[in-house]
PDB file of C-alpha atoms and ligand atoms in Angstrom:
ATOM      1  CA  LEU A   1      28.873-107.248  75.982  1.00  0.00           C
ATOM      2  CA  VAL A   2      28.314-106.527  72.324  1.00  0.00           C
ATOM      3  CA  SER A   3      29.997-103.283  71.415  1.00  0.00           C
ATOM      4  CA  CYS A   4      27.421-100.669  70.606  1.00  0.00           C
ATOM      5  CA  THR A   5      29.657 -98.785  68.142  1.00  0.00           C
ATOM      6  CA  LYS A   6      28.379 -99.117  64.590  1.00  0.00           C
ATOM      7  CA  ARG A   7      31.471-100.662  63.011  1.00  0.00           C
ATOM      8  CA  THR A   8      29.497-102.063  60.077  1.00  0.00           C
ATOM      9  CA  LYS A   9      26.288-101.028  58.310  1.00  0.00           C
ATOM     10  CA  THR A  10      23.237-102.217  60.136  1.00  0.00           C
ATOM     11  CA  PRO A  11      21.812-105.445  58.572  1.00  0.00           C
ATOM     12  CA  LYS A  12      18.577-103.546  57.812  1.00  0.00           C
ATOM     13  CA  SER A  13      20.400-101.187  55.419  1.00  0.00           C
ATOM     14  CA  GLU A  14      22.219-104.133  53.793  1.00  0.00           C
ATOM     15  CA  LEU A  15      18.865-105.780  53.141  1.00  0.00           C
ATOM     16  CA  ALA A  16      17.658-102.508  51.665  1.00  0.00           C
ATOM     17  CA  VAL A  17      20.676-102.319  49.334  1.00  0.00           C
ATOM     18  CA  CYS A  18      19.945-105.871  48.147  1.00  0.00           C
ATOM     19  CA  ARG A  19      16.363-104.813  47.420  1.00  0.00           C
ATOM     20  CA  TYR A  20      17.590-101.860  45.324  1.00  0.00           C
ATOM     21  CA  VAL A  21      20.115-103.984  43.393  1.00  0.00           C
ATOM     22  CA  LEU A  22      17.421-106.574  42.626  1.00  0.00           C
ATOM     23  CA  LEU A  23      14.884-103.958  41.586  1.00  0.00           C
ATOM     24  CA  LEU A  24      17.397-102.082  39.437  1.00  0.00           C
ATOM     25  CA  ALA A  25      18.346-105.330  37.650  1.00  0.00           C
ATOM     26  CA  GLU A  26      14.654-105.893  36.899  1.00  0.00           C
ATOM     27  CA  LEU A  27      14.292-102.343  35.551  1.00  0.00           C
ATOM     28  CA  GLU A  28      17.348-102.767  33.296  1.00  0.00           C
ATOM     29  CA  ALA A  29      16.078-106.122  31.991  1.00  0.00           C
ATOM     30  CA  HIS A  30      12.655-104.692  31.090  1.00  0.00           C
ATOM     31  CA  GLN A  31      11.989-104.538  27.347  1.00  0.00           C
ATOM     32  CA  ASP A  32      11.025-100.857  27.607  1.00  0.00           C
ATOM     33  CA  ALA A  33      14.210 -99.842  29.457  1.00  0.00           C
ATOM     34  CA  TRP A  34      16.264 -98.956  26.352  1.00  0.00           C
ATOM     35  CA  PRO A  35      15.761 -95.140  26.537  1.00  0.00           C
ATOM     36  CA  PHE A  36      16.853 -95.128  30.182  1.00  0.00           C
ATOM     37  CA  LEU A  37      19.863 -97.456  30.270  1.00  0.00           C
ATOM     38  CA  ARG A  38      22.462 -94.730  29.681  1.00  0.00           C
ATOM     39  CA  PRO A  39      22.592 -90.945  30.213  1.00  0.00           C
ATOM     40  CA  VAL A  40      20.822 -89.056  27.424  1.00  0.00           C
ATOM     41  CA  LYS A  41      23.505 -87.755  25.019  1.00  0.00           C
ATOM     42  CA  LEU A  42      23.103 -84.003  25.577  1.00  0.00           C
ATOM     43  CA  LYS A  43      24.860 -83.180  22.301  1.00  0.00           C
ATOM     44  CA  SER A  44      22.630 -85.373  20.145  1.00  0.00           C
ATOM     45  CA  VAL A  45      19.239 -84.642  21.734  1.00  0.00           C
ATOM     46  CA  PRO A  46      18.381 -80.997  20.985  1.00  0.00           C
ATOM     47  CA  GLY A  47      16.887 -79.073  23.911  1.00  0.00           C
ATOM     48  CA  TYR A  48      17.467 -81.778  26.494  1.00  0.00           C
ATOM     49  CA  LYS A  49      20.271 -79.993  28.366  1.00  0.00           C
ATOM     50  CA  LYS A  50      18.200 -76.786  28.645  1.00  0.00           C
ATOM     51  CA  ILE A  51      14.883 -78.412  29.584  1.00  0.00           C
ATOM     52  CA  ILE A  52      16.021 -81.199  31.951  1.00  0.00           C
ATOM     53  CA  LYS A  53      17.856 -79.721  34.952  1.00  0.00           C
ATOM     54  CA  LYS A  54      18.758 -83.026  36.624  1.00  0.00           C
ATOM     55  CA  PRO A  55      19.305 -85.826  34.083  1.00  0.00           C
ATOM     56  CA  MET A  56      19.190 -89.340  35.547  1.00  0.00           C
ATOM     57  CA  ASP A  57      19.373 -92.859  34.122  1.00  0.00           C
ATOM     58  CA  PHE A  58      19.591 -96.464  35.328  1.00  0.00           C
ATOM     59  CA  PHE A  59      23.357 -96.747  34.759  1.00  0.00           C
ATOM     60  CA  THR A  60      24.043 -93.673  36.900  1.00  0.00           C
ATOM     61  CA  ILE A  61      21.749 -95.044  39.629  1.00  0.00           C
ATOM     62  CA  LYS A  62      23.670 -98.335  39.573  1.00  0.00           C
ATOM     63  CA  GLU A  63      26.986 -96.495  39.950  1.00  0.00           C
ATOM     64  CA  LYS A  64      25.602 -94.540  42.912  1.00  0.00           C
ATOM     65  CA  LEU A  65      24.356 -97.783  44.469  1.00  0.00           C
ATOM     66  CA  ILE A  66      27.772 -99.432  44.080  1.00  0.00           C
ATOM     67  CA  ASN A  67      29.512 -96.387  45.560  1.00  0.00           C
ATOM     68  CA  ASN A  68      27.109 -96.624  48.480  1.00  0.00           C
ATOM     69  CA  MET A  69      25.701 -93.185  47.831  1.00  0.00           C
ATOM     70  CA  TYR A  70      22.139 -94.057  48.802  1.00  0.00           C
ATOM     71  CA  LEU A  71      22.191 -93.588  52.541  1.00  0.00           C
ATOM     72  CA  ASN A  72      18.463 -94.014  52.805  1.00  0.00           C
ATOM     73  CA  GLN A  73      15.844 -95.576  50.596  1.00  0.00           C
ATOM     74  CA  GLU A  74      14.211 -92.249  49.843  1.00  0.00           C
ATOM     75  CA  ASN A  75      17.175 -91.074  47.751  1.00  0.00           C
ATOM     76  CA  PHE A  76      17.040 -94.272  45.670  1.00  0.00           C
ATOM     77  CA  VAL A  77      13.316 -93.825  44.935  1.00  0.00           C
ATOM     78  CA  ILE A  78      13.871 -90.099  44.268  1.00  0.00           C
ATOM     79  CA  ASP A  79      16.458 -90.890  41.565  1.00  0.00           C
ATOM     80  CA  VAL A  80      14.307 -93.603  39.961  1.00  0.00           C
ATOM     81  CA  ASN A  81      11.321 -91.244  39.896  1.00  0.00           C
ATOM     82  CA  LEU A  82      13.577 -88.523  38.446  1.00  0.00           C
ATOM     83  CA  VAL A  83      14.184 -90.766  35.420  1.00  0.00           C
ATOM     84  CA  PHE A  84      10.432 -91.041  34.825  1.00  0.00           C
ATOM     85  CA  ASP A  85       9.601 -87.402  35.650  1.00  0.00           C
ATOM     86  CA  ASN A  86      12.303 -86.202  33.205  1.00  0.00           C
ATOM     87  CA  CYS A  87      10.858 -88.521  30.579  1.00  0.00           C
ATOM     88  CA  GLN A  88       7.327 -87.166  31.033  1.00  0.00           C
ATOM     89  CA  LYS A  89       8.634 -83.600  30.913  1.00  0.00           C
ATOM     90  CA  PHE A  90      10.631 -84.000  27.703  1.00  0.00           C
ATOM     91  CA  ASN A  91       8.533 -86.496  25.731  1.00  0.00           C
ATOM     92  CA  GLU A  92       4.934 -86.454  24.503  1.00  0.00           C
ATOM     93  CA  ASP A  93       2.832 -89.095  26.261  1.00  0.00           C
ATOM     94  CA  ASP A  94       1.952 -90.374  22.813  1.00  0.00           C
ATOM     95  CA  SER A  95       5.524 -91.030  21.683  1.00  0.00           C
ATOM     96  CA  GLU A  96       7.755 -94.106  21.629  1.00  0.00           C
ATOM     97  CA  ILE A  97       9.896 -92.948  24.564  1.00  0.00           C
ATOM     98  CA  GLY A  98       6.961 -91.315  26.376  1.00  0.00           C
ATOM     99  CA  ARG A  99       4.996 -94.572  26.348  1.00  0.00           C
ATOM    100  CA  ALA A 100       8.076 -96.557  27.427  1.00  0.00           C
ATOM    101  CA  GLY A 101       8.472 -94.183  30.392  1.00  0.00           C
ATOM    102  CA  HIS A 102       4.875 -94.665  31.531  1.00  0.00           C
ATOM    103  CA  ARG A 103       5.173 -98.454  31.257  1.00  0.00           C
ATOM    104  CA  MET A 104       8.474 -98.478  33.195  1.00  0.00           C
ATOM    105  CA  LYS A 105       7.014 -96.255  35.927  1.00  0.00           C
ATOM    106  CA  ARG A 106       3.991 -98.523  36.359  1.00  0.00           C
ATOM    107  CA  PHE A 107       6.314-101.545  36.525  1.00  0.00           C
ATOM    108  CA  PHE A 108       8.581 -99.888  39.114  1.00  0.00           C
ATOM    109  CA  ASP A 109       5.712 -98.708  41.332  1.00  0.00           C
ATOM    110  CA  LYS A 110       4.233-102.239  41.340  1.00  0.00           C
ATOM    111  CA  ARG A 111       7.526-104.020  42.141  1.00  0.00           C
ATOM    112  CA  TRP A 112       8.532-101.444  44.767  1.00  0.00           C
ATOM    113  CA  THR A 113       5.239-101.994  46.597  1.00  0.00           C
ATOM    114  CA  GLU A 114       5.535-105.784  46.316  1.00  0.00           C
ATOM    115  CA  LEU A 115       9.128-105.772  47.632  1.00  0.00           C
ATOM    116  CA  LEU A 116       8.158-103.660  50.630  1.00  0.00           C
ATOM    117  CA  HIS A 117       5.554-106.144  51.904  1.00  0.00           C
TER     118      HIS A 117
HETATM  119  C1  EN2 B   1      14.931 -90.763  28.130  1.00  0.00           C
HETATM  120  N1  EN2 B   1      15.232 -90.209  26.827  1.00  0.00           N
HETATM  121  C2  EN2 B   1      16.074 -90.890  25.988  1.00  0.00           C
HETATM  122  C3  EN2 B   1      16.366 -90.379  24.751  1.00  0.00           C
HETATM  123  C4  EN2 B   1      17.288 -91.134  23.848  1.00  0.00           C
HETATM  124  O1  EN2 B   1      17.471 -90.797  22.713  1.00  0.00           O
HETATM  125  N2  EN2 B   1      17.906 -92.189  24.427  1.00  0.00           N
HETATM  126  C5  EN2 B   1      18.803 -92.993  23.657  1.00  0.00           C
HETATM  127  C6  EN2 B   1      18.000 -93.890  22.739  1.00  0.00           C
HETATM  128  C7  EN2 B   1      18.954 -94.630  21.933  1.00  0.00           C
HETATM  129  N3  EN2 B   1      19.543 -95.643  22.798  1.00  0.00           N
HETATM  130  C8  EN2 B   1      19.297 -96.932  22.477  1.00  0.00           C
HETATM  131  O2  EN2 B   1      18.618 -97.240  21.542  1.00  0.00           O
HETATM  132  C9  EN2 B   1      19.908 -97.936  23.368  1.00  0.00           C
HETATM  133  C10 EN2 B   1      20.644 -97.546  24.481  1.00  0.00           C
HETATM  134  C11 EN2 B   1      21.209 -98.522  25.298  1.00  0.00           C
HETATM  135  C12 EN2 B   1      21.036 -99.859  24.993  1.00  0.00           C
HETATM  136  F1  EN2 B   1      21.588-100.796  25.789  1.00  0.00           F
HETATM  137  C13 EN2 B   1      20.287-100.241  23.878  1.00  0.00           C
HETATM  138  C14 EN2 B   1      19.727 -99.268  23.066  1.00  0.00           C
HETATM  139  C15 EN2 B   1      15.784 -89.168  24.309  1.00  0.00           C
HETATM  140  C16 EN2 B   1      14.924 -88.493  25.171  1.00  0.00           C
HETATM  141  C17 EN2 B   1      14.643 -89.013  26.445  1.00  0.00           C
HETATM  142  O3  EN2 B   1      13.892 -88.416  27.244  1.00  0.00           O
END
């Protein structure tokens, strides 16, 4: 009889983690990813610390992935969307970083949908 205790992660969640790692690698490789690759330097970007309550970036997401901190897929998507929501909040749509954020969000939404089907 196969033991029913969950000694290891269920294969489903391992597949999900692979999907996140793949998708994150694609986000980081995107030509418009440069504003989002590392945490925004709060000392060198005036106003950012006050305006953005929950900073997030692709490097931080990768660390959370590696430390297995995304127990379900929602939290992964929530953090990725936080990167783009912060960007829209802090930057004019018609700015270098604002436009990069919109392009990255469109790219993510498309790939996320494709990977789910
Ligand atoms: C998302 N966001 C980012 C900034 C920001 O100033 N971000 C750093 C830009 C400079 N960073 C680079 O140019 C860079 C970073 C890593 C790399 F691998 C290559 C280039 C300001 C407001 C904001 O809302």
